[in-house]
Coordinates of C-alpha atoms and ligand atoms in Angstrom, one line a residue:
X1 CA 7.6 247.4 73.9
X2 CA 11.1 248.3 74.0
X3 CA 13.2 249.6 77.2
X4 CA 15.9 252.5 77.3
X5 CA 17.5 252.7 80.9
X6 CA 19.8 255.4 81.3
X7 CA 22.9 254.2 84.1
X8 CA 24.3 257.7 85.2
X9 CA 26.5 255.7 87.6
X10 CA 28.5 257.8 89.9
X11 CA 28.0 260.9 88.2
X12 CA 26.7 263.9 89.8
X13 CA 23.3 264.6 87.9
X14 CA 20.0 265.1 89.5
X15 CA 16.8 266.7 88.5
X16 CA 18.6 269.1 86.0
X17 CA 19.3 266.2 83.5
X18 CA 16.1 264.6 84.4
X19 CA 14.0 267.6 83.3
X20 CA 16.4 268.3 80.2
X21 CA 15.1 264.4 79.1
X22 CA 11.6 264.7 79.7
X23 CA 11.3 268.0 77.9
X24 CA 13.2 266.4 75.2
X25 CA 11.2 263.0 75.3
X26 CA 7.3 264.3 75.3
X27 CA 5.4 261.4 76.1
X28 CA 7.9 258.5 75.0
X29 CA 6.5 256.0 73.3
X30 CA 8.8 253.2 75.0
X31 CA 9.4 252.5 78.2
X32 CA 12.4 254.8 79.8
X33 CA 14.1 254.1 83.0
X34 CA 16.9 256.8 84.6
X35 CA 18.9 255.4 87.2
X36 CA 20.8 258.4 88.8
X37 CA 23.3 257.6 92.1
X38 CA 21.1 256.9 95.6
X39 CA 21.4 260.6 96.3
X40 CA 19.6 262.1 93.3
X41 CA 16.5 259.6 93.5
X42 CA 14.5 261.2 95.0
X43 CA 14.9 264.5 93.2
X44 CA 15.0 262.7 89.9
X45 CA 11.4 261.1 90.8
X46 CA 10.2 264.1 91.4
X47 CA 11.2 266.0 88.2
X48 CA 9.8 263.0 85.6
X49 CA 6.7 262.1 88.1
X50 CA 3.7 262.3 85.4
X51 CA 5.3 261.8 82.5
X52 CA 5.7 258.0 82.2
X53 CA 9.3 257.9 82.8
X54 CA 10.6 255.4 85.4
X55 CA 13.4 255.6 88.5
X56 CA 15.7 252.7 89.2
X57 CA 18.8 252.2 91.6
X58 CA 21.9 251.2 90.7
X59 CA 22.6 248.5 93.0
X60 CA 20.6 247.4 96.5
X61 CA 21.7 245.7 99.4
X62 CA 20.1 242.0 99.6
X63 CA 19.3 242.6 103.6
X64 CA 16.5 244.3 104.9
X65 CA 18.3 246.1 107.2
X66 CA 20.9 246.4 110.1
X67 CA 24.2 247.0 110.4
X68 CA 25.2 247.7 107.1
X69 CA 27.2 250.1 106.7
X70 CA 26.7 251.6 103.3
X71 CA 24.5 250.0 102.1
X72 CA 21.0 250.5 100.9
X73 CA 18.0 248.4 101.0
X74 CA 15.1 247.2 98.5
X75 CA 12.3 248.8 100.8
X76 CA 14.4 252.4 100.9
X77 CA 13.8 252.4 96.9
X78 CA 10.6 251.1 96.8
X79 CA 10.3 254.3 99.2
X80 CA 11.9 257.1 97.4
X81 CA 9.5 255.6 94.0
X82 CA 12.1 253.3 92.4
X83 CA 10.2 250.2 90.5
X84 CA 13.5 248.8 89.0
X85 CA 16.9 248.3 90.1
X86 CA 20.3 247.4 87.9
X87 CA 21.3 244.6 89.8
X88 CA 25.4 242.9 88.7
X89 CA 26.5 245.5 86.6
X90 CA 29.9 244.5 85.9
X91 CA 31.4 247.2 87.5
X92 CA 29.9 246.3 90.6
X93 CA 31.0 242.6 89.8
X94 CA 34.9 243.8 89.3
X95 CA 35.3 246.3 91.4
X96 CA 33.2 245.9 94.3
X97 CA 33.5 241.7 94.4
X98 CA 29.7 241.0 93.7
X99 CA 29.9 237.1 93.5
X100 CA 26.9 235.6 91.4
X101 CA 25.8 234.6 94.5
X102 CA 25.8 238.1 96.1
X103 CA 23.7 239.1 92.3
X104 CA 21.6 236.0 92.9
X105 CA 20.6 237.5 96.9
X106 CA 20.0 240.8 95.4
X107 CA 17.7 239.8 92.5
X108 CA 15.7 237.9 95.4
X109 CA 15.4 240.9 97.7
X110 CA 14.3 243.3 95.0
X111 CA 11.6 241.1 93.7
X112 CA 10.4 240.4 97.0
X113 CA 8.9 244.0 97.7
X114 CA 8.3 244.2 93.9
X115 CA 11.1 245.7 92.2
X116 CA 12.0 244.4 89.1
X117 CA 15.7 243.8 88.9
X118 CA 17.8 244.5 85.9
X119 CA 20.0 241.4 86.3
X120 CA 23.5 242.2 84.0
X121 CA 26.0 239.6 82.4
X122 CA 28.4 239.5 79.8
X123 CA 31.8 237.6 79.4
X124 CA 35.2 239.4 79.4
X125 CA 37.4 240.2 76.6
X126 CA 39.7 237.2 77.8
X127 CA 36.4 235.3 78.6
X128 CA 35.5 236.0 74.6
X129 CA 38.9 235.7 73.1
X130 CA 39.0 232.2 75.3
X131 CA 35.6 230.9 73.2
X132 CA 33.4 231.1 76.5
X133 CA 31.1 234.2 76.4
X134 CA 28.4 232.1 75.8
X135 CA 28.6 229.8 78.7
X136 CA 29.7 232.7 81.0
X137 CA 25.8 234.3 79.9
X138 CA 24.5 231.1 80.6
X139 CA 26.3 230.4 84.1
X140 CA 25.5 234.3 85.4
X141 CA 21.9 233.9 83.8
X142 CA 21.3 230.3 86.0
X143 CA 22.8 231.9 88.9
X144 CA 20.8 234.8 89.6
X145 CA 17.6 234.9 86.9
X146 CA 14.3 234.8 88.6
X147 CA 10.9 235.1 86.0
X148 CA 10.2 238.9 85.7
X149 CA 13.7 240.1 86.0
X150 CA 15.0 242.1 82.7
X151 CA 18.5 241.1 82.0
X152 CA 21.3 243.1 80.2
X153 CA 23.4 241.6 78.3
X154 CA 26.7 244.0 78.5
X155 CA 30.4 242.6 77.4
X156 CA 32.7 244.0 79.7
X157 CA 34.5 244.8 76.8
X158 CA 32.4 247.1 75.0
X159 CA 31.5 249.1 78.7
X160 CA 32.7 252.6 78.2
X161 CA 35.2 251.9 75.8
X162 CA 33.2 253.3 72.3
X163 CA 33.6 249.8 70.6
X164 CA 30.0 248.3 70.8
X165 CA 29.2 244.4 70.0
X166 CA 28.3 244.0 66.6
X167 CA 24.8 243.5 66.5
X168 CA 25.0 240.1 65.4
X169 CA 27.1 239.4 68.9
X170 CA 24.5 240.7 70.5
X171 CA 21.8 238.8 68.6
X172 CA 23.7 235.9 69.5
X173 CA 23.9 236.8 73.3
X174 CA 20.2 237.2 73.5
X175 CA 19.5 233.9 72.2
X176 CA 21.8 232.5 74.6
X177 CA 20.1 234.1 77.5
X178 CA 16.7 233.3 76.4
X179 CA 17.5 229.7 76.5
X180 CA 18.7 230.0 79.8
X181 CA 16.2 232.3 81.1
X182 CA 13.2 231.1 79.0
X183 CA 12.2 232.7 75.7
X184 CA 9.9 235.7 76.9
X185 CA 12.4 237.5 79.3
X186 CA 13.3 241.0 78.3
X187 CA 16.8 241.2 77.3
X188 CA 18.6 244.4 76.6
X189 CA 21.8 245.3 75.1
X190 CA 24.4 247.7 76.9
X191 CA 27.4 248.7 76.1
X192 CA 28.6 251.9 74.5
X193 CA 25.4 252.3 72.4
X194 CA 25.1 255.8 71.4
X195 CA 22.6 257.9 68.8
X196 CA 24.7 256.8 66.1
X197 CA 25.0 252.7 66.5
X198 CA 21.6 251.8 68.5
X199 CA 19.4 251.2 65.8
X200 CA 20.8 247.7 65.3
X201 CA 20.6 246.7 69.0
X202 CA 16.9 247.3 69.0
X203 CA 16.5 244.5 66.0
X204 CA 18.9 242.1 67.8
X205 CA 17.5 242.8 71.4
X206 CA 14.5 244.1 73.6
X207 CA 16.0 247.5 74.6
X208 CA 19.1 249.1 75.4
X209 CA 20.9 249.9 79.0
X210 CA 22.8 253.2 78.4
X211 CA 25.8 254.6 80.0
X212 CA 27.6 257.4 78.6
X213 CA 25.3 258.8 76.1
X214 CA 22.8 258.5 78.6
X215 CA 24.1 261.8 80.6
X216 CA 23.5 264.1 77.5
X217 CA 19.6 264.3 76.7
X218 CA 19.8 264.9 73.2
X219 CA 21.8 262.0 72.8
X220 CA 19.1 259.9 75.0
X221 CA 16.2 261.3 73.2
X222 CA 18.0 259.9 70.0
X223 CA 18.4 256.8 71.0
X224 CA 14.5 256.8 72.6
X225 CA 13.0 257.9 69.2
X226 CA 15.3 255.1 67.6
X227 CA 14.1 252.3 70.1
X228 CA 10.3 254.0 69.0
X229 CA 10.9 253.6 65.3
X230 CA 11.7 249.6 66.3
X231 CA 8.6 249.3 68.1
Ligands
PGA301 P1 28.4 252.7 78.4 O1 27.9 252.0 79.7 O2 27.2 252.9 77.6 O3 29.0 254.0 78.8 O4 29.3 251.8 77.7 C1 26.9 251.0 79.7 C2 26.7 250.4 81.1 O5 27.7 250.3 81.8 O6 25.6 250.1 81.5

């Protein structure tokens, strides 16, 4: 079955957006993730409990707890009802300094109470232009994969820029990371996938992680009903 997640990053939407998807989604007949900032989880929980719609986190702390400022661990999302969390985005990797091996401690600590981490790689656009995209995937994907994570393959590139991966890139990418990962891990695609251009990425991958069009519900529910049309 395919898998939308919705990334709302650091945008302030709680509940209202939540409820505004799930009235616009029925009963989905994919598997749909929202992942709202730590401060609407709860709330957002709350508003799609019953209706088959998941809650993830954006990011977790790899710690149980302590002094920490900040941060946020695996248990205090299991508690507020997450059962996945995005774990690597690139923006995290960039602007925050998440090594691999600060990805690789975070995928451990997620799985460990039973979260299932949405593990994210993609090469750069000098990365790409250089010839190594794939052998970036592979390098992130050896670093940090653990059996049950979902990973997103997202080219940093094509992040909130409107200029997707052709499908056939993205094809490509998933093949890459299932020979690194093993051949039934769940990959998704990400990267300014909207209503119009998502079709393809559910042929050439498992699912989609969505950012922008993932704050306007029509927009979402399109690109639900697509990923239900794939299968
Ligand atoms: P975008 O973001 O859809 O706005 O490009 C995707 C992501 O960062 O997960």
């Amino acid at each position: 079955m395919k898998l939308v997640a919705g990334n709302w990053k650091m945008h302030d939407r709680g509940a209202d957006l939540a409820s505004a998807i799930r009235a616009q989604l029925g009963a989905p007949g994919v598997e749909v993730l929202l992942c709202p900032a730590f401060p609407y989880l709860r709330e957002v929980g709350e508003a799609v409990a019953g209706s088959g719609i998941a809650l993830g986190a954006q990011d977790l702390h790899w710690e149980p707890r302590g002094a920490f400022t900040g941060a946020v661990s695996a248990r205090m999302l299991l508690d507020v009802g997450c059962t996945h969390v995005i774990v690597g985005h690139s923006e995290r990797r960039l602007l925050f300094g998440d090594t691999d091996a600060a990805v690789a401690a975070k995928v451990k600590a997620a799985m460990a109470v039973g979260l299932i981490p949405i593990l994210c790689v993609g090469e750069t656009l000098e990365e790409r232009d250089a010839g190594f995209a794939q052998r970036r995937i592979r390098s992130q994907v050896a670093a940090a994969y653990q059996p049950g994570c979902v990973v997103a393959y997202e080219p940093v590139w094509a992040i909130g820029t409107g200029r997707a991966a052709s499908p056939e890139h993205a094809r490509e990418a998933a093949r890459t990371v299932r020979d690194a990962a093993g051949a039934d891990v769940r990959v998704l695609y990400g990267g300014s996938v909207n209503a119009a251009n998502c079709a393809p990425f559910f042929e050439a991958a498992d699912g989609a992680l969505v950012g922008g069009a993932s704050l306007d519900a029509a927009a979402f529910a399109a690109i639900v009903a697509a990923a239900e049309v794939a299968g």
